[in-house]
Amino acid sequence: MTKKKKVQWFWMWVIGSVTLRLILVYFPRNLNLSSRPEVSTPLTSLRRLAEGYWLKRSSMSPYAGSMYHGSPLLLTFLGPLTVTRIEGQPDQLLCSLVFVIADVISATLIRAAGRSLQAAYSSSLKVIGLHQLSETSEVLPSGDFAALVYLWNPFTIIACVGLSTSAIENLVVVLSLYGACKRLASLAAFGWVLATHLSLYPSILIIPVILLLGYGPDAPPRKLFQQRIKLEVGNSSSIGSNNLKEELKDQSSVLKVFAWRLVVHFFIWILLWSSYVLVLCGIYLQKHGGLQELYRRTYGFILTIPDLSPNIGVLWYFFAEVFDFFRSFFLMVFHGNILLMIMPLALRLNHRPCFLAFVYIVISSLLKSYPSVGDSALYLGLLGLFSYELKDIRFSFLLFAGYVGVSLLSPVMHNLWIWRGTGNANFYYATAIAYALFQVALVIECVNCMLNHDRMVTKLTTTKLKDAKS
Amino acid sequence: MALLSRKGTLFMLFLFSIFLLSASASNGSGEEEEEEFWEELLLKPLPDRKVLSHFHFQNEAPLSDSFARHHHLFPKSIAQLVKKFHIKAMELSFTQGRWNYERWGGFDPISSHNAKPPGVELWAVFDVPPHQVDASWKDLTHALSGLFCASINFLESSTTYSAPKWTFQSALGSLRYGTLPREAVCTENLTPWLKLLPCRDKAGLSALMDRPSIYKSFYHSQRLHLTQAKTGADPKNSRVVLEQTLTVVLQPNILTGGTNYVSEAKMQPSWSLSSIFGRKINVERGLVTQLENLQSSTATFAANGTNLDDFGRNVGFELSVNPDRVLKEVEKSSSILYEYPIKVHKDSEQFDLGITWKHPVIWSTPHAPLYASRFLMGSGNERGAIAICMKSTESTQGLVAANYVDQRCNFQVNVLQIVPWYIKVYYHTLQLFVDEKPQVLTDFVERMRVSPSEDKVSPGLMELVLKLPCEVKSAVLNIEFDKGFLHIDEYPPDANQGFDIPSAIISFPDFNAGLQFSDNSISKTPMLSKLQERSPVISYTEVLLVPLTTPDFSMPYNVITITCTVFALYFGSLLNALRRRVGEEERCLNDKGNTQLFQFLHPKTQVT
């Protein structure tokens, strides 16, 4: 009964968020969100996509003219929608509807992933004997919570109404994570291939996805299970109940063994999907330079940062100011920064692949060349999935206030600089720096808190084990 | 060495009208090897009390074996350029000021050929394989830059030039076109230009070029046009024609002694050569041995169609020298050309042509079919829109009135718009308003060619061929753009002044700018034939000044250090968080605490 009520309550909120979006979609002229630098970067702007589609229709390469830098698939999918106008309706209504739908789908996927994560986590807590913790972890339905955070996050709403293609990029990332959580190798591979194709940075998610497929969803450190199983086996042999013994052995086999088969399937699917995507792109760009042109104009554009128009990141100003002969050095440093952190994080958090994916997403949205609020929307939504583990996070109020403050100040500074001419670029850059600092603080606090949580669990189990032994 | 003989002519045209002088010279060493030189001056009073003076020097040399090695009259430096870079045709113009199409006219050969955008404009057609065109262009810009003491070498960068296809007829793929709207034109550019003349400014018409009066003018444009004229099938017969023109719009000093029954303010100012330039044509000096005078004038009481007989009585002015010949324009306007070949004035000491107005005359010059202007829309430094507005003038209204009444009448308009790469134009936002109503593009655009700009590589180019109905009142093209953001090194020294968008070129191929004179039979001087040549009507729009946002130019070190600090903070603290072992730390702390406690309780015992 209560469950049914809960479900209804969830869908009420979903419908509410969709209505809010639709209301906002009908006032696009007043809001003019699609031209905000926070929303539309050179990679996610729908206006550039429309230009690319126009170029393609007038039999030119869609990448001619350094306007469009996205995927050809997105062009075939969204391009026709940008030119269809419905009488008496806002210009880009169909595209907005697509983005609203994409948001709702991502939210439901986050919810489903969250539910399976929560179930797996509480059961694994039970296995190591922490029944009390397992019960408290089920108090808050973190999946529903995360989905609603994603849907009602002002960043998501702004990105959706502002016609940024990041809604679709987020959808494929979430799809990949969902597929991995549900251990569907083909879906995970599909999501990962598309996400990498659309925006390159999600390619680092291959590590958490493999870990998810191999070991299953997030769990306390694996060492604890082994200790527990040893103890249980010892205890049960003394008790002599064969049934329990069998059960425990099954559990141990499930928990310990890395599912190589699934991972191999995943790789085969990756091969299939990526060749499929590449063939489609190749056909699309046959007359316009082929795949080489595609890589040069999309990945090349992301990696070399030639467009210096302001966004909420700090790299645009950095590369507008830095001396030309240092340019390639700093390009390597900043992209290397993302890659350098992959291994340490993977080693330390390998038992929590979903959280690892979250951390990777935060890091890439912090260091990526053209960040937008859509990226923040994704990781803030995923943050809700770990609401139980991260309940003891420090500085949460400070972080919250910082995000609010920056998102209020940043448009003001942009207006002062660009429109009024009374401020200069440093004003806007200062808000970008503050935003970067808050993101850094968030990711570090999250990692710290998760490690502390692990320590707490370890401590509890070891004391329990000691009690049991004694 | 053959003696140089010279012929000279002087023309004058009035009320849409001329006064002009020419002198030609040739070396007489045989028909084939002949080099020829003419000089002519055309003076024309403009409706707004100004005077247009148009110097025309034409130099011809056969493209023979000795070309670019030895010349009598033809400038060797130009001959070498032609030979080295295989130039088929080229035009270079230096302009200061803006041609006022509304007052000074836009439908005559002078405005079509000599009204140029401010700064430097250069186009060239090369006779080389397509892949070498860019290299030739780059070399040519450097050579010209040295030759004319101007920063033409900035046109070398691929972001500044483009290859339009439909606007210039002589195109065929190997044409390159570039402009420098901000180039300041001054006497340092005129001197090398004069150097190309056989006598510099020491003799002949160029002696009239008084620097102060030229550079205080409202508009001046010096131009150098190079073509190859083929006379027969044999390529050896072709000749290289170098045409140098200087067009100046001056405000003459008002001569006293006009009639006094009308207020002086309404009278056109009377002037003479000496009052305009402060100099007279000195007949006895230099190479000019013979002078010929030709005066022709055209009275345009356009409304009541005055004929030549009436003209003598009705015309409101008097010329100080009698013309040799009078030519009347028949087609467009009843303008009259007075011709003064200078050789007639053999013995007269100095030739000083003047005009004295008797009574006030008001007339207007014929306008281009559409009067084009261009402006920017939007505010702020993020985005904007360019609008090209074309309004109909009396020429199109006349077209409707003419014989097209029964069938649908259209005329063609070519628009060429070049934008630098930092103006990121969204070509899909192109809108066309005809008579202030939004229209579907395909109804009016016959052909369209877009080569979008590429960041830091090439400018954007848009060529449109519009078919507009004759009864059109106005047509507005509107296209949106985003403003780019540049690296600090890419900003020019005065970054806050803004960036220039070169003029758009609007041409009307269905209209003929050439004049038709009543008697075509008489021998033509080069300028006369140039005036009669069939050519499309071309007009240039304004140069636009776009302000772009600037970063803080003093900040590079601060930005580098602050950004790197943030990333160092991220890297260091995240690594620290991952590496920390709280359990060990606690144990350490506990051990330490224990030992300290122990020491506190038993201060005298040694702890090992």
JSON list of C-alpha atoms in Angstrom, two decimals, chain B residues 349-519:
[
{"chain": "B", "resi": 349, "resn": "GLU", "atom": "CA", "xyz": [50.87, 80.12, -73.01]},
{"chain": "B", "resi": 350, "resn": "GLN", "atom": "CA", "xyz": [48.67, 78.48, -70.42]},
{"chain": "B", "resi": 351, "resn": "PHE", "atom": "CA", "xyz": [45.41, 76.66, -70.61]},
{"chain": "B", "resi": 352, "resn": "ASP", "atom": "CA", "xyz": [43.01, 77.54, -67.85]},
{"chain": "B", "resi": 353, "resn": "LEU", "atom": "CA", "xyz": [39.51, 76.29, -68.36]},
{"chain": "B", "resi": 354, "resn": "GLY", "atom": "CA", "xyz": [36.83, 77.82, -66.20]},
{"chain": "B", "resi": 355, "resn": "ILE", "atom": "CA", "xyz": [33.11, 77.80, -65.79]},
{"chain": "B", "resi": 356, "resn": "THR", "atom": "CA", "xyz": [30.99, 80.67, -64.65]},
{"chain": "B", "resi": 357, "resn": "TRP", "atom": "CA", "xyz": [27.42, 80.06, -63.64]},
{"chain": "B", "resi": 358, "resn": "LYS", "atom": "CA", "xyz": [24.86, 82.57, -64.79]},
{"chain": "B", "resi": 359, "resn": "HIS", "atom": "CA", "xyz": [21.83, 81.54, -62.86]},
{"chain": "B", "resi": 360, "resn": "PRO", "atom": "CA", "xyz": [21.08, 78.77, -60.37]},
{"chain": "B", "resi": 361, "resn": "VAL", "atom": "CA", "xyz": [20.58, 75.36, -61.83]},
{"chain": "B", "resi": 362, "resn": "ILE", "atom": "CA", "xyz": [19.35, 72.35, -59.94]},
{"chain": "B", "resi": 363, "resn": "TRP", "atom": "CA", "xyz": [19.76, 68.89, -61.30]},
{"chain": "B", "resi": 364, "resn": "SER", "atom": "CA", "xyz": [20.29, 65.41, -60.01]},
{"chain": "B", "resi": 365, "resn": "THR", "atom": "CA", "xyz": [22.56, 62.65, -61.11]},
{"chain": "B", "resi": 366, "resn": "PRO", "atom": "CA", "xyz": [21.10, 59.31, -62.19]},
{"chain": "B", "resi": 367, "resn": "HIS", "atom": "CA", "xyz": [21.07, 56.69, -59.46]},
{"chain": "B", "resi": 368, "resn": "ALA", "atom": "CA", "xyz": [21.74, 53.00, -59.51]},
{"chain": "B", "resi": 369, "resn": "PRO", "atom": "CA", "xyz": [18.58, 50.87, -59.81]},
{"chain": "B", "resi": 370, "resn": "LEU", "atom": "CA", "xyz": [18.67, 50.21, -56.09]},
{"chain": "B", "resi": 371, "resn": "TYR", "atom": "CA", "xyz": [20.32, 52.38, -53.53]},
{"chain": "B", "resi": 372, "resn": "ALA", "atom": "CA", "xyz": [22.15, 49.98, -51.23]},
{"chain": "B", "resi": 373, "resn": "SER", "atom": "CA", "xyz": [23.13, 50.61, -47.66]},
{"chain": "B", "resi": 374, "resn": "ARG", "atom": "CA", "xyz": [24.27, 48.26, -44.99]},
{"chain": "B", "resi": 375, "resn": "PHE", "atom": "CA", "xyz": [24.04, 48.47, -41.24]},
{"chain": "B", "resi": 376, "resn": "LEU", "atom": "CA", "xyz": [24.48, 46.43, -38.09]},
{"chain": "B", "resi": 377, "resn": "MET", "atom": "CA", "xyz": [21.69, 45.43, -35.78]},
{"chain": "B", "resi": 378, "resn": "GLY", "atom": "CA", "xyz": [21.69, 44.37, -32.18]},
{"chain": "B", "resi": 379, "resn": "SER", "atom": "CA", "xyz": [23.61, 45.59, -29.19]},
{"chain": "B", "resi": 380, "resn": "GLY", "atom": "CA", "xyz": [26.17, 44.12, -26.90]},
{"chain": "B", "resi": 381, "resn": "ASN", "atom": "CA", "xyz": [29.24, 42.19, -27.79]},
{"chain": "B", "resi": 382, "resn": "GLU", "atom": "CA", "xyz": [27.83, 38.72, -28.10]},
{"chain": "B", "resi": 383, "resn": "ARG", "atom": "CA", "xyz": [25.86, 38.65, -31.31]},
{"chain": "B", "resi": 384, "resn": "GLY", "atom": "CA", "xyz": [24.31, 40.86, -33.92]},
{"chain": "B", "resi": 385, "resn": "ALA", "atom": "CA", "xyz": [22.99, 40.92, -37.43]},
{"chain": "B", "resi": 386, "resn": "ILE", "atom": "CA", "xyz": [24.04, 42.46, -40.71]},
{"chain": "B", "resi": 387, "resn": "ALA", "atom": "CA", "xyz": [21.32, 44.00, -42.82]},
{"chain": "B", "resi": 388, "resn": "ILE", "atom": "CA", "xyz": [21.75, 45.03, -46.43]},
{"chain": "B", "resi": 389, "resn": "CYS", "atom": "CA", "xyz": [18.94, 47.38, -47.35]},
{"chain": "B", "resi": 390, "resn": "MET", "atom": "CA", "xyz": [18.24, 48.17, -51.00]},
{"chain": "B", "resi": 391, "resn": "LYS", "atom": "CA", "xyz": [15.76, 50.90, -51.83]},
{"chain": "B", "resi": 392, "resn": "SER", "atom": "CA", "xyz": [14.42, 51.57, -55.26]},
{"chain": "B", "resi": 393, "resn": "THR", "atom": "CA", "xyz": [15.36, 54.78, -57.04]},
{"chain": "B", "resi": 394, "resn": "GLU", "atom": "CA", "xyz": [13.99, 56.53, -60.08]},
{"chain": "B", "resi": 395, "resn": "SER", "atom": "CA", "xyz": [15.84, 54.14, -62.42]},
{"chain": "B", "resi": 396, "resn": "THR", "atom": "CA", "xyz": [13.75, 51.15, -61.43]},
{"chain": "B", "resi": 397, "resn": "GLN", "atom": "CA", "xyz": [10.58, 53.20, -61.48]},
{"chain": "B", "resi": 398, "resn": "GLY", "atom": "CA", "xyz": [11.46, 54.20, -65.02]},
{"chain": "B", "resi": 399, "resn": "LEU", "atom": "CA", "xyz": [11.93, 50.55, -65.82]},
{"chain": "B", "resi": 400, "resn": "VAL", "atom": "CA", "xyz": [8.41, 49.75, -64.79]},
{"chain": "B", "resi": 401, "resn": "ALA", "atom": "CA", "xyz": [7.06, 52.63, -66.77]},
{"chain": "B", "resi": 402, "resn": "ALA", "atom": "CA", "xyz": [8.91, 51.40, -69.85]},
{"chain": "B", "resi": 403, "resn": "ASN", "atom": "CA", "xyz": [7.83, 48.65, -72.14]},
{"chain": "B", "resi": 404, "resn": "TYR", "atom": "CA", "xyz": [7.53, 45.84, -69.63]},
{"chain": "B", "resi": 405, "resn": "VAL", "atom": "CA", "xyz": [4.04, 46.60, -68.49]},
{"chain": "B", "resi": 406, "resn": "ASP", "atom": "CA", "xyz": [2.29, 43.56, -69.88]},
{"chain": "B", "resi": 407, "resn": "GLN", "atom": "CA", "xyz": [4.71, 40.83, -68.83]},
{"chain": "B", "resi": 408, "resn": "ARG", "atom": "CA", "xyz": [6.33, 40.17, -65.52]},
{"chain": "B", "resi": 409, "resn": "CYS", "atom": "CA", "xyz": [9.52, 42.17, -65.36]},
{"chain": "B", "resi": 410, "resn": "ASN", "atom": "CA", "xyz": [12.47, 41.13, -63.27]},
{"chain": "B", "resi": 411, "resn": "PHE", "atom": "CA", "xyz": [15.95, 42.38, -62.88]},
{"chain": "B", "resi": 412, "resn": "GLN", "atom": "CA", "xyz": [18.99, 40.71, -61.49]},
{"chain": "B", "resi": 413, "resn": "VAL", "atom": "CA", "xyz": [20.97, 41.88, -58.47]},
{"chain": "B", "resi": 414, "resn": "ASN", "atom": "CA", "xyz": [24.25, 40.27, -57.47]},
{"chain": "B", "resi": 415, "resn": "VAL", "atom": "CA", "xyz": [25.32, 40.63, -53.88]},
{"chain": "B", "resi": 416, "resn": "LEU", "atom": "CA", "xyz": [28.79, 39.76, -52.67]},
{"chain": "B", "resi": 417, "resn": "GLN", "atom": "CA", "xyz": [29.36, 39.82, -48.95]},
{"chain": "B", "resi": 418, "resn": "ILE", "atom": "CA", "xyz": [32.68, 38.89, -47.39]},
{"chain": "B", "resi": 419, "resn": "VAL", "atom": "CA", "xyz": [33.00, 38.66, -43.62]},
{"chain": "B", "resi": 420, "resn": "PRO", "atom": "CA", "xyz": [36.15, 38.01, -41.60]},
{"chain": "B", "resi": 421, "resn": "TRP", "atom": "CA", "xyz": [36.22, 34.74, -39.67]},
{"chain": "B", "resi": 422, "resn": "TYR", "atom": "CA", "xyz": [35.72, 36.32, -36.25]},
{"chain": "B", "resi": 423, "resn": "ILE", "atom": "CA", "xyz": [32.25, 37.33, -37.38]},
{"chain": "B", "resi": 424, "resn": "LYS", "atom": "CA", "xyz": [30.62, 33.92, -37.21]},
{"chain": "B", "resi": 425, "resn": "VAL", "atom": "CA", "xyz": [27.73, 34.14, -39.60]},
{"chain": "B", "resi": 426, "resn": "TYR", "atom": "CA", "xyz": [24.79, 31.75, -39.34]},
{"chain": "B", "resi": 427, "resn": "TYR", "atom": "CA", "xyz": [23.90, 31.33, -42.98]},
{"chain": "B", "resi": 428, "resn": "HIS", "atom": "CA", "xyz": [20.71, 29.47, -42.14]},
{"chain": "B", "resi": 429, "resn": "THR", "atom": "CA", "xyz": [19.34, 32.66, -40.60]},
{"chain": "B", "resi": 430, "resn": "LEU", "atom": "CA", "xyz": [19.43, 34.54, -43.91]},
{"chain": "B", "resi": 431, "resn": "GLN", "atom": "CA", "xyz": [16.14, 36.34, -44.35]},
{"chain": "B", "resi": 432, "resn": "LEU", "atom": "CA", "xyz": [14.83, 38.36, -47.23]},
{"chain": "B", "resi": 433, "resn": "PHE", "atom": "CA", "xyz": [12.22, 41.07, -46.86]},
{"chain": "B", "resi": 434, "resn": "VAL", "atom": "CA", "xyz": [10.74, 42.40, -50.08]},
{"chain": "B", "resi": 435, "resn": "ASP", "atom": "CA", "xyz": [8.62, 45.48, -49.59]},
{"chain": "B", "resi": 436, "resn": "GLU", "atom": "CA", "xyz": [8.96, 44.94, -45.86]},
{"chain": "B", "resi": 437, "resn": "LYS", "atom": "CA", "xyz": [7.33, 41.55, -45.92]},
{"chain": "B", "resi": 438, "resn": "PRO", "atom": "CA", "xyz": [9.31, 38.39, -45.11]},
{"chain": "B", "resi": 439, "resn": "GLN", "atom": "CA", "xyz": [9.66, 36.20, -48.17]},
{"chain": "B", "resi": 440, "resn": "VAL", "atom": "CA", "xyz": [10.68, 32.67, -48.90]},
{"chain": "B", "resi": 441, "resn": "LEU", "atom": "CA", "xyz": [14.27, 32.80, -50.09]},
{"chain": "B", "resi": 442, "resn": "THR", "atom": "CA", "xyz": [13.81, 30.45, -53.01]},
{"chain": "B", "resi": 443, "resn": "ASP", "atom": "CA", "xyz": [11.25, 32.76, -54.61]},
{"chain": "B", "resi": 444, "resn": "PHE", "atom": "CA", "xyz": [13.79, 35.49, -55.16]},
{"chain": "B", "resi": 445, "resn": "VAL", "atom": "CA", "xyz": [17.21, 33.92, -54.88]},
{"chain": "B", "resi": 446, "resn": "GLU", "atom": "CA", "xyz": [18.18, 32.46, -58.20]},
{"chain": "B", "resi": 447, "resn": "ARG", "atom": "CA", "xyz": [21.57, 31.19, -57.17]},
{"chain": "B", "resi": 448, "resn": "MET", "atom": "CA", "xyz": [23.47, 31.24, -53.95]},
{"chain": "B", "resi": 449, "resn": "ARG", "atom": "CA", "xyz": [27.04, 30.38, -53.21]},
{"chain": "B", "resi": 450, "resn": "VAL", "atom": "CA", "xyz": [28.34, 30.23, -49.67]},
{"chain": "B", "resi": 451, "resn": "SER", "atom": "CA", "xyz": [31.80, 29.35, -48.55]},
{"chain": "B", "resi": 452, "resn": "PRO", "atom": "CA", "xyz": [31.61, 29.60, -44.78]},
{"chain": "B", "resi": 453, "resn": "SER", "atom": "CA", "xyz": [34.46, 31.08, -42.81]},
{"chain": "B", "resi": 454, "resn": "GLU", "atom": "CA", "xyz": [36.89, 28.81, -41.12]},
{"chain": "B", "resi": 455, "resn": "ASP", "atom": "CA", "xyz": [38.42, 29.91, -37.84]},
{"chain": "B", "resi": 456, "resn": "LYS", "atom": "CA", "xyz": [41.80, 31.50, -38.41]},
{"chain": "B", "resi": 457, "resn": "VAL", "atom": "CA", "xyz": [41.95, 30.12, -41.96]},
{"chain": "B", "resi": 458, "resn": "SER", "atom": "CA", "xyz": [39.57, 31.79, -44.35]},
{"chain": "B", "resi": 459, "resn": "PRO", "atom": "CA", "xyz": [36.89, 34.48, -44.40]},
{"chain": "B", "resi": 460, "resn": "GLY", "atom": "CA", "xyz": [33.27, 33.73, -45.06]},
{"chain": "B", "resi": 461, "resn": "LEU", "atom": "CA", "xyz": [31.92, 34.55, -48.48]},
{"chain": "B", "resi": 462, "resn": "MET", "atom": "CA", "xyz": [28.35, 34.76, -49.62]},
{"chain": "B", "resi": 463, "resn": "GLU", "atom": "CA", "xyz": [27.30, 35.43, -53.19]},
{"chain": "B", "resi": 464, "resn": "LEU", "atom": "CA", "xyz": [23.67, 35.82, -54.01]},
{"chain": "B", "resi": 465, "resn": "VAL", "atom": "CA", "xyz": [21.97, 36.28, -57.34]},
{"chain": "B", "resi": 466, "resn": "LEU", "atom": "CA", "xyz": [18.61, 37.84, -56.67]},
{"chain": "B", "resi": 467, "resn": "LYS", "atom": "CA", "xyz": [15.81, 38.27, -59.17]},
{"chain": "B", "resi": 468, "resn": "LEU", "atom": "CA", "xyz": [13.70, 41.16, -58.02]},
{"chain": "B", "resi": 469, "resn": "PRO", "atom": "CA", "xyz": [10.51, 42.38, -59.65]},
{"chain": "B", "resi": 470, "resn": "CYS", "atom": "CA", "xyz": [10.85, 45.81, -61.26]},
{"chain": "B", "resi": 471, "resn": "GLU", "atom": "CA", "xyz": [8.15, 47.33, -59.10]},
{"chain": "B", "resi": 472, "resn": "VAL", "atom": "CA", "xyz": [10.04, 46.46, -55.93]},
{"chain": "B", "resi": 473, "resn": "LYS", "atom": "CA", "xyz": [10.14, 49.26, -53.37]},
{"chain": "B", "resi": 474, "resn": "SER", "atom": "CA", "xyz": [12.72, 47.86, -51.03]},
{"chain": "B", "resi": 475, "resn": "ALA", "atom": "CA", "xyz": [14.57, 44.63, -50.42]},
{"chain": "B", "resi": 476, "resn": "VAL", "atom": "CA", "xyz": [16.33, 43.85, -47.16]},
{"chain": "B", "resi": 477, "resn": "LEU", "atom": "CA", "xyz": [18.72, 40.98, -46.60]},
{"chain": "B", "resi": 478, "resn": "ASN", "atom": "CA", "xyz": [19.29, 40.10, -43.00]},
{"chain": "B", "resi": 479, "resn": "ILE", "atom": "CA", "xyz": [21.75, 37.62, -41.57]},
{"chain": "B", "resi": 480, "resn": "GLU", "atom": "CA", "xyz": [22.72, 36.93, -37.97]},
{"chain": "B", "resi": 481, "resn": "PHE", "atom": "CA", "xyz": [26.15, 36.38, -36.53]},
{"chain": "B", "resi": 482, "resn": "ASP", "atom": "CA", "xyz": [27.97, 35.68, -33.31]},
{"chain": "B", "resi": 483, "resn": "LYS", "atom": "CA", "xyz": [31.00, 37.68, -32.43]},
{"chain": "B", "resi": 484, "resn": "GLY", "atom": "CA", "xyz": [34.14, 35.65, -32.04]},
{"chain": "B", "resi": 485, "resn": "PHE", "atom": "CA", "xyz": [36.67, 35.87, -29.27]},
{"chain": "B", "resi": 486, "resn": "LEU", "atom": "CA", "xyz": [40.30, 36.15, -30.22]},
{"chain": "B", "resi": 487, "resn": "HIS", "atom": "CA", "xyz": [43.58, 35.32, -28.61]},
{"chain": "B", "resi": 488, "resn": "ILE", "atom": "CA", "xyz": [45.23, 38.40, -27.14]},
{"chain": "B", "resi": 489, "resn": "ASP", "atom": "CA", "xyz": [47.93, 38.38, -29.81]},
{"chain": "B", "resi": 490, "resn": "GLU", "atom": "CA", "xyz": [45.35, 38.52, -32.58]},
{"chain": "B", "resi": 491, "resn": "TYR", "atom": "CA", "xyz": [43.93, 41.87, -31.55]},
{"chain": "B", "resi": 492, "resn": "PRO", "atom": "CA", "xyz": [45.29, 44.87, -33.41]},
{"chain": "B", "resi": 493, "resn": "PRO", "atom": "CA", "xyz": [46.99, 47.60, -31.37]},
{"chain": "B", "resi": 494, "resn": "ASP", "atom": "CA", "xyz": [43.82, 49.61, -30.87]},
{"chain": "B", "resi": 495, "resn": "ALA", "atom": "CA", "xyz": [41.53, 46.69, -30.11]},
{"chain": "B", "resi": 496, "resn": "ASN", "atom": "CA", "xyz": [38.67, 48.69, -28.65]},
{"chain": "B", "resi": 497, "resn": "GLN", "atom": "CA", "xyz": [38.19, 50.64, -31.84]},
{"chain": "B", "resi": 498, "resn": "GLY", "atom": "CA", "xyz": [36.53, 47.62, -33.39]},
{"chain": "B", "resi": 499, "resn": "PHE", "atom": "CA", "xyz": [36.97, 45.52, -36.48]},
{"chain": "B", "resi": 500, "resn": "ASP", "atom": "CA", "xyz": [35.95, 46.33, -40.03]},
{"chain": "B", "resi": 501, "resn": "ILE", "atom": "CA", "xyz": [33.70, 44.25, -42.20]},
{"chain": "B", "resi": 502, "resn": "PRO", "atom": "CA", "xyz": [34.62, 44.99, -45.82]},
{"chain": "B", "resi": 503, "resn": "SER", "atom": "CA", "xyz": [32.05, 46.58, -48.11]},
{"chain": "B", "resi": 504, "resn": "ALA", "atom": "CA", "xyz": [29.49, 44.41, -49.78]},
{"chain": "B", "resi": 505, "resn": "ILE", "atom": "CA", "xyz": [29.40, 44.70, -53.55]},
{"chain": "B", "resi": 506, "resn": "ILE", "atom": "CA", "xyz": [26.02, 45.10, -55.18]},
{"chain": "B", "resi": 507, "resn": "SER", "atom": "CA", "xyz": [25.99, 44.85, -58.95]},
{"chain": "B", "resi": 508, "resn": "PHE", "atom": "CA", "xyz": [23.22, 45.06, -61.50]},
{"chain": "B", "resi": 509, "resn": "PRO", "atom": "CA", "xyz": [24.21, 43.12, -64.60]},
{"chain": "B", "resi": 510, "resn": "ASP", "atom": "CA", "xyz": [20.96, 43.97, -66.40]},
{"chain": "B", "resi": 511, "resn": "PHE", "atom": "CA", "xyz": [21.78, 47.65, -66.40]},
{"chain": "B", "resi": 512, "resn": "ASN", "atom": "CA", "xyz": [24.40, 49.23, -68.55]},
{"chain": "B", "resi": 513, "resn": "ALA", "atom": "CA", "xyz": [26.45, 51.94, -66.94]},
{"chain": "B", "resi": 514, "resn": "GLY", "atom": "CA", "xyz": [27.98, 53.09, -70.23]},
{"chain": "B", "resi": 515, "resn": "LEU", "atom": "CA", "xyz": [27.08, 56.36, -71.84]},
{"chain": "B", "resi": 516, "resn": "GLN", "atom": "CA", "xyz": [25.83, 56.61, -75.41]},
{"chain": "B", "resi": 517, "resn": "PHE", "atom": "CA", "xyz": [26.97, 59.67, -77.28]},
{"chain": "B", "resi": 518, "resn": "SER", "atom": "CA", "xyz": [25.15, 61.08, -80.25]},
{"chain": "B", "resi": 519, "resn": "ASP", "atom": "CA", "xyz": [27.90, 60.61, -82.81]}
]
